[in-house]
Coordinates of C-alpha atoms in Angstrom, one line a residue:
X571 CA -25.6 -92.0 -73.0
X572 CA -28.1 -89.6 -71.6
X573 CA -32.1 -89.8 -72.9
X574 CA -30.7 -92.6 -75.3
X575 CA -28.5 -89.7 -76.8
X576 CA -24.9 -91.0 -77.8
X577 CA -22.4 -89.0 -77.9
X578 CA -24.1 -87.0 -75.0
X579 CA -24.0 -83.2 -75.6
X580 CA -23.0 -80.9 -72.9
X581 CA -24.1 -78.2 -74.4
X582 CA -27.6 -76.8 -76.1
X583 CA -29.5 -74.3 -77.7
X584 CA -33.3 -74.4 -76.7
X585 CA -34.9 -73.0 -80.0
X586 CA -38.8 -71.4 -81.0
X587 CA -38.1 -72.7 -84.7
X588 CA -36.4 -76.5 -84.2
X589 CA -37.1 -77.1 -87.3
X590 CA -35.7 -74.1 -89.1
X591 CA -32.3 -74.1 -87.0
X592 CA -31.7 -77.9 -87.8
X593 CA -32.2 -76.9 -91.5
X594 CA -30.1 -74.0 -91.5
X595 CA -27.3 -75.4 -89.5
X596 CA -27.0 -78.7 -91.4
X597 CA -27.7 -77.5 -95.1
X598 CA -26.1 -74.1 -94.7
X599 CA -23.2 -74.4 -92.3
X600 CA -22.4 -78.0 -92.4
X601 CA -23.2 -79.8 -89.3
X602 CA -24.1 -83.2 -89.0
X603 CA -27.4 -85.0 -88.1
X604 CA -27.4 -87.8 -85.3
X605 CA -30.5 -87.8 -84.4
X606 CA -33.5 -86.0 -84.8
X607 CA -36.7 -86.2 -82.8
X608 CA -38.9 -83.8 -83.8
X609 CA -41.4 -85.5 -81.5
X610 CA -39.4 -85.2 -78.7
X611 CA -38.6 -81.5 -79.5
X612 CA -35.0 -82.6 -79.5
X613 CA -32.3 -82.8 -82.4
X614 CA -28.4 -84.1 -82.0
X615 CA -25.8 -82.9 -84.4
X616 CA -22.5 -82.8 -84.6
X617 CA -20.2 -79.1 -84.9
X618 CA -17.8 -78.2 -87.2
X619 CA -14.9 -79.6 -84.3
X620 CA -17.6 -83.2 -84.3
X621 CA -18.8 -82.3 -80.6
X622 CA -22.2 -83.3 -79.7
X623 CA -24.6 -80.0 -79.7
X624 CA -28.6 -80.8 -78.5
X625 CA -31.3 -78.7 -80.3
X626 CA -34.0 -78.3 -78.2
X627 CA -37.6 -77.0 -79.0
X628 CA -38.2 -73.9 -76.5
X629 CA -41.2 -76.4 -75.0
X630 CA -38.6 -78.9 -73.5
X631 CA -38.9 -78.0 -70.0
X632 CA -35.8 -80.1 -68.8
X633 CA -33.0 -79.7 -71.3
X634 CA -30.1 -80.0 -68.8
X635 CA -32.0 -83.8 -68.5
X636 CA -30.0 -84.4 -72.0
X637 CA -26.8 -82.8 -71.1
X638 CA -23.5 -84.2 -69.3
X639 CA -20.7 -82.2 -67.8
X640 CA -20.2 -78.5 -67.7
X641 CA -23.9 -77.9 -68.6
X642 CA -25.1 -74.9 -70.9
X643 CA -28.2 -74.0 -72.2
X644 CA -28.0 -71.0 -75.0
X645 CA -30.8 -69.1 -75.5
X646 CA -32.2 -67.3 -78.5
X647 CA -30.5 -63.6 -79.0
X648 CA -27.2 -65.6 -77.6
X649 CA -23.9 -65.6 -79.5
X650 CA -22.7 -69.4 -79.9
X651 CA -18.7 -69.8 -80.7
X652 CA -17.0 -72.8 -82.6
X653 CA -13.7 -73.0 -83.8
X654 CA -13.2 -72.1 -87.7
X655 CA -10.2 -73.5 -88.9
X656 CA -10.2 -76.0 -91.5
X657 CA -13.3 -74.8 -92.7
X658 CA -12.8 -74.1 -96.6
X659 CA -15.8 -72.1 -97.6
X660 CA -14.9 -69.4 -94.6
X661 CA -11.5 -68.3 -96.3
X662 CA -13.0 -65.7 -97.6
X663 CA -16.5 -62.9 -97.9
X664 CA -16.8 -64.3 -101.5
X665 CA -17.1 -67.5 -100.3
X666 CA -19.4 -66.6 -96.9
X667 CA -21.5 -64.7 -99.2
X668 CA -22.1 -68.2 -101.2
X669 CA -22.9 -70.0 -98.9
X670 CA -24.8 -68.0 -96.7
X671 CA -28.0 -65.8 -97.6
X672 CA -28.4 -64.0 -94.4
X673 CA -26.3 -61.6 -92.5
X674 CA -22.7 -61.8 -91.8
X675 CA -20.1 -59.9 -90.8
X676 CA -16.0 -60.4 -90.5
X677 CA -13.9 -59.4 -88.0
X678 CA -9.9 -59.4 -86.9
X679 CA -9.3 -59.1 -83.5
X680 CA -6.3 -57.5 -81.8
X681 CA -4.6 -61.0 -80.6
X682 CA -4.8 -61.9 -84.7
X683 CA -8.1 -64.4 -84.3
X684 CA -11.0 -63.6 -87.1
X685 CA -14.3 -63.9 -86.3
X686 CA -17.2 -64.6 -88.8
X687 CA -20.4 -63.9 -87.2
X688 CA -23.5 -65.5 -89.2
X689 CA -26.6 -64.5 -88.6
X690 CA -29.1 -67.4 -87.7
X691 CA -33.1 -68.3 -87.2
X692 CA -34.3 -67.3 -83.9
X693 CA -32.2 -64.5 -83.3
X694 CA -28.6 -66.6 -82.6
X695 CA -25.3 -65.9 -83.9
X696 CA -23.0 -68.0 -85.0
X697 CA -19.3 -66.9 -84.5
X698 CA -16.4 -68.9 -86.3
X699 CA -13.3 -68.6 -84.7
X700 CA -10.0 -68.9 -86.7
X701 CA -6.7 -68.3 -85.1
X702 CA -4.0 -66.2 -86.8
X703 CA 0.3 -66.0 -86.2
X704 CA 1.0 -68.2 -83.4
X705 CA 3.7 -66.7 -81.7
X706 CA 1.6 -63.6 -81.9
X707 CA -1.2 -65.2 -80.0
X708 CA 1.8 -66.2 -77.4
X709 CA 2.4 -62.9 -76.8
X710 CA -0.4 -61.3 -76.5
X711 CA -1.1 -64.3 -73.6
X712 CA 1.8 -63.3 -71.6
X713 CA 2.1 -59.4 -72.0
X714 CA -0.6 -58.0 -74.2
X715 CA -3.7 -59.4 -72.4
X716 CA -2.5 -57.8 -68.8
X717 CA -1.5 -54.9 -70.9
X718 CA -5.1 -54.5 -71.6
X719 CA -6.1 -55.2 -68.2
X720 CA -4.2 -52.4 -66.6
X721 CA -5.5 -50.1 -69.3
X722 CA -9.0 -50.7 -67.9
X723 CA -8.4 -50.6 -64.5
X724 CA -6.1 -47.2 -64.7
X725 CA -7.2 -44.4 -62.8
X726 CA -9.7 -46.7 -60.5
X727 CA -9.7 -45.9 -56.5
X728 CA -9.8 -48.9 -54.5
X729 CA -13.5 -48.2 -53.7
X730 CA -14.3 -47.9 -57.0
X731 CA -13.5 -51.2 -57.9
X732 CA -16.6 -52.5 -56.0
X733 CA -18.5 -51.0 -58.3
X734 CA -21.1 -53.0 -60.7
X735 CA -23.3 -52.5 -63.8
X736 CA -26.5 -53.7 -61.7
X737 CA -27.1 -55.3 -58.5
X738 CA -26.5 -59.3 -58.5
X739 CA -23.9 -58.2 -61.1
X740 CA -20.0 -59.0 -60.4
X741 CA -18.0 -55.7 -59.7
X742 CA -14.8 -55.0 -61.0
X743 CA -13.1 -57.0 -58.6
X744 CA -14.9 -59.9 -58.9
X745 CA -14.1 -59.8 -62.6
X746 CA -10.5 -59.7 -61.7
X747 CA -10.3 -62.3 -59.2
X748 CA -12.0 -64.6 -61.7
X749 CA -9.5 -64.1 -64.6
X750 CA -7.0 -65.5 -61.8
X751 CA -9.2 -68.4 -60.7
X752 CA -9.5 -69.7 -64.8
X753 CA -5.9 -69.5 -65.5
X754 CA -5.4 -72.2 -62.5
X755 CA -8.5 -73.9 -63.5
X756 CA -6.5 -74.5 -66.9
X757 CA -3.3 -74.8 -65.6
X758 CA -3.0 -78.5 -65.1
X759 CA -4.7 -79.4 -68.5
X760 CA -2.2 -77.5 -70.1
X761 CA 0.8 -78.6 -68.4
X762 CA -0.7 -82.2 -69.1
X763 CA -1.2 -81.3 -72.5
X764 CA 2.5 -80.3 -73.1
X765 CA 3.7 -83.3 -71.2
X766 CA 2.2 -86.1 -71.5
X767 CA 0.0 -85.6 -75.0
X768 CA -3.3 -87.7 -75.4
X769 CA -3.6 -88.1 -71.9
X770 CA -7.5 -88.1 -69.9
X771 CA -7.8 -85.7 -67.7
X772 CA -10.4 -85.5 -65.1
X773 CA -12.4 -81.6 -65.3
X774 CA -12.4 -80.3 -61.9
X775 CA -15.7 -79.2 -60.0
X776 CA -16.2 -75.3 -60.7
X777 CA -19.3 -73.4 -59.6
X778 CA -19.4 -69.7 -60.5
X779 CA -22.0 -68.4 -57.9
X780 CA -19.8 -70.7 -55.1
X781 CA -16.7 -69.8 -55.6
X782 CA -16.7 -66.0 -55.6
X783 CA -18.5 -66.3 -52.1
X784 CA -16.5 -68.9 -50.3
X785 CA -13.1 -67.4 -52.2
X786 CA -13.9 -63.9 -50.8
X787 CA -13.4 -62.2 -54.1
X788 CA -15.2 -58.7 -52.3
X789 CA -12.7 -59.2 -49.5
X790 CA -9.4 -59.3 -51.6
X791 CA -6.8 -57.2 -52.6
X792 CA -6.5 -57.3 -56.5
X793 CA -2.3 -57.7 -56.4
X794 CA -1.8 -61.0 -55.3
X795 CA -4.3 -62.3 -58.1
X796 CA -2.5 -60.3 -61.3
X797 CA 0.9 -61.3 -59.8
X798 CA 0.0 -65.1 -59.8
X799 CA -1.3 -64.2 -63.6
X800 CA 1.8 -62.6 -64.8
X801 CA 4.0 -65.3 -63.0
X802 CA 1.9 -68.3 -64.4
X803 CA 1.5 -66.5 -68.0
X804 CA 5.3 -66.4 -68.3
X805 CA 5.9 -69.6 -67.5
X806 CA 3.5 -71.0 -69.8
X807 CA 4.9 -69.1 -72.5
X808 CA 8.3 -70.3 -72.0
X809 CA 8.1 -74.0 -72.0
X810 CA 5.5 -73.3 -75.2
X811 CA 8.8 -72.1 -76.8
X812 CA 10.7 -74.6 -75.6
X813 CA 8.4 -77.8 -75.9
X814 CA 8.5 -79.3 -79.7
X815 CA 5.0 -79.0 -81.4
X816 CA 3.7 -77.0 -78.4
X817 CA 0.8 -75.8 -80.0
X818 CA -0.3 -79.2 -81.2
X819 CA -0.1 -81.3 -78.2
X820 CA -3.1 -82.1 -76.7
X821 CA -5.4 -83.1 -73.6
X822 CA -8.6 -84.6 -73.4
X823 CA -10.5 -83.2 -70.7
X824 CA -14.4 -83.8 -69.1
X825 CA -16.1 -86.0 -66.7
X826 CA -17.4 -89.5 -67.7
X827 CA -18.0 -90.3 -71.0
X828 CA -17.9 -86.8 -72.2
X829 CA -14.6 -85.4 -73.1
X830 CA -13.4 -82.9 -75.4
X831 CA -10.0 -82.9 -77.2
X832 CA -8.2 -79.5 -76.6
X833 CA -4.9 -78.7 -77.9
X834 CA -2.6 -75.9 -76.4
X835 CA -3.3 -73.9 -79.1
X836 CA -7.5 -74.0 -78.3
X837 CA -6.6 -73.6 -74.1
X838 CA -4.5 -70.7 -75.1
X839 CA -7.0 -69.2 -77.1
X840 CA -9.9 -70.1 -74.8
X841 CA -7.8 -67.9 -72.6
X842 CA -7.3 -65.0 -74.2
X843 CA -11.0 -64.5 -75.2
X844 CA -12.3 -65.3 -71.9
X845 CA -9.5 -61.9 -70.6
X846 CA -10.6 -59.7 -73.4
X847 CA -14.2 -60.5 -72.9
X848 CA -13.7 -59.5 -69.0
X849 CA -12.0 -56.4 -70.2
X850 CA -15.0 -55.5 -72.0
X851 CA -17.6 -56.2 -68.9
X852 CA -14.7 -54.0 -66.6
X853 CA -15.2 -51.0 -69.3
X854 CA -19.0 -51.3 -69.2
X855 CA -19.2 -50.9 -65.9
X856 CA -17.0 -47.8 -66.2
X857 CA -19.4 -46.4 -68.9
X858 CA -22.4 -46.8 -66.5
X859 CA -20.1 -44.6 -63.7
X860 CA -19.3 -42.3 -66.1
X861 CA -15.4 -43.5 -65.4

């Protein structure tokens, strides 16, 4: 319990219009009130997957003081994700439409997810995520997301992989090395997942600004890194196939009293969003070299 909050969010969305966004969210969309303090500047619901989310007025000076865990703090123009499935009114535009006055727009992805992004108060988006053919999802994991990859980096001199879109900003490189350093940051939850279902797993320390420095991700040769990612995807994939109701078993991971319950089929997903998204930063930072 953090503030007298319980369940204790880890993440939030600091907001000009509290009072609008709780209204929208809960009436519209569905989520769930726990506690509201308009006093405060500070509202608890619960998601569409019943995980704690903090609303927090844009005068709250010290949101993180209400968060446990893996802290984040969304800000408005930000694009906030939750998973979609189960969710009957978003079957369908007909059924968006009916629910939702304001903007909205659907989209399939290449690795078979739809999106439905919903357009919010304060300038958020609200993305539903929906997951399509599961054995289609399992291969773009092990083949189609480094298939991608390469794509992106083809035709790149070594040099040129230093480049960045702005200073402080992580070069191609960087991005690279960082897609390794997530797939062994969810290695063991997923291994746990598969083989001992329901287990409690302790979420490792992870500091984004740290670890590129004392890693030496400028310093590296990208081979090493891709070869641990097409080893590792492979394996994955094939005790998937292997292990009965794979995609179901699950994990719950976090520190303290915060933990989330993530199945095999969420991690794998996580996973492949996360690679395409860094394929995306690794072509925008070709656009702005005219690459």
């Amino acid at each position: 319990m953090v503030n007298g909050f319980s369940p204790a969010p880890s993440i939030a969305m600091q907001v000009h219009s509290l009072k609008a966004l709780h209204s929208f969210l809960v009436e519209r969309v569905g989520f769930q009130t726990v506690e509201a303090r308009f006093d405060e500047g500070v509202v608890l619901l619960l998601d569409s997957d019943g995980d704690p989310l903090l609303l927090a007025d844009a005068a709250v000076e010290d949101v993180k003081a209400y968060l446990v865990g893996t802290q984040f703090v969304f800000q408005p123009g930000d694009t906030v994700g939750f998973r979609g499935e189960g969710i009957p009114w978003l079957r369908d535009a007909e059924s968006i439409r009916q629910r939702i006055s304001s903007g909205f727009s659907i989209e399939t992805r290449p690795w078979g997810e739809r999106h439905v992004c919903i357009e919010m108060p304060d300038r958020y988006t609200l993305k539903f995520i929906a997951l399509g053919s599961l054995e289609h999802l399992l291969d773009w994991y092990e083949t189609g997301c480094m298939r991608e990859l390469t794509q992106v980096l083809e035709g790149l001199a070594e040099a040129e992989l230093d480049l960045q879109k702005a200073p402080e900003e992580w070069s191609i490189r960087y991005n690279v090395h960082h897609l390794a350093e997530v797939e062994g940051l969810y290695m063991m939850p997923i291994l746990v997942a598969l083989a001992q279902s329901g287990a409690t797993l302790e979420e490792g320390p992870y500091d984004q600004k740290l670890w590129p420095e004392m890693l030496a991700y400028g310093r590296r040769a990208l081979e090493p890194s891709l070869a641990f990612i097409r080893a590792h995807r492979q394996r994955i994939a094939q005790i998937v196939r292997l292990v009965p109701d794979s995609w179901e078993r699950f994990v719950f991971l976090g520190k303290g009293e915060h933990m989330r319950r993530l199945s095999v089929r969420a991690m794998i997903g996580i996973l492949v969003r996360h690679w395409m998204e860094h394929c995306d930063e690794i072509r925008v930072i070709r656009r702005a070299h005219d690459l």
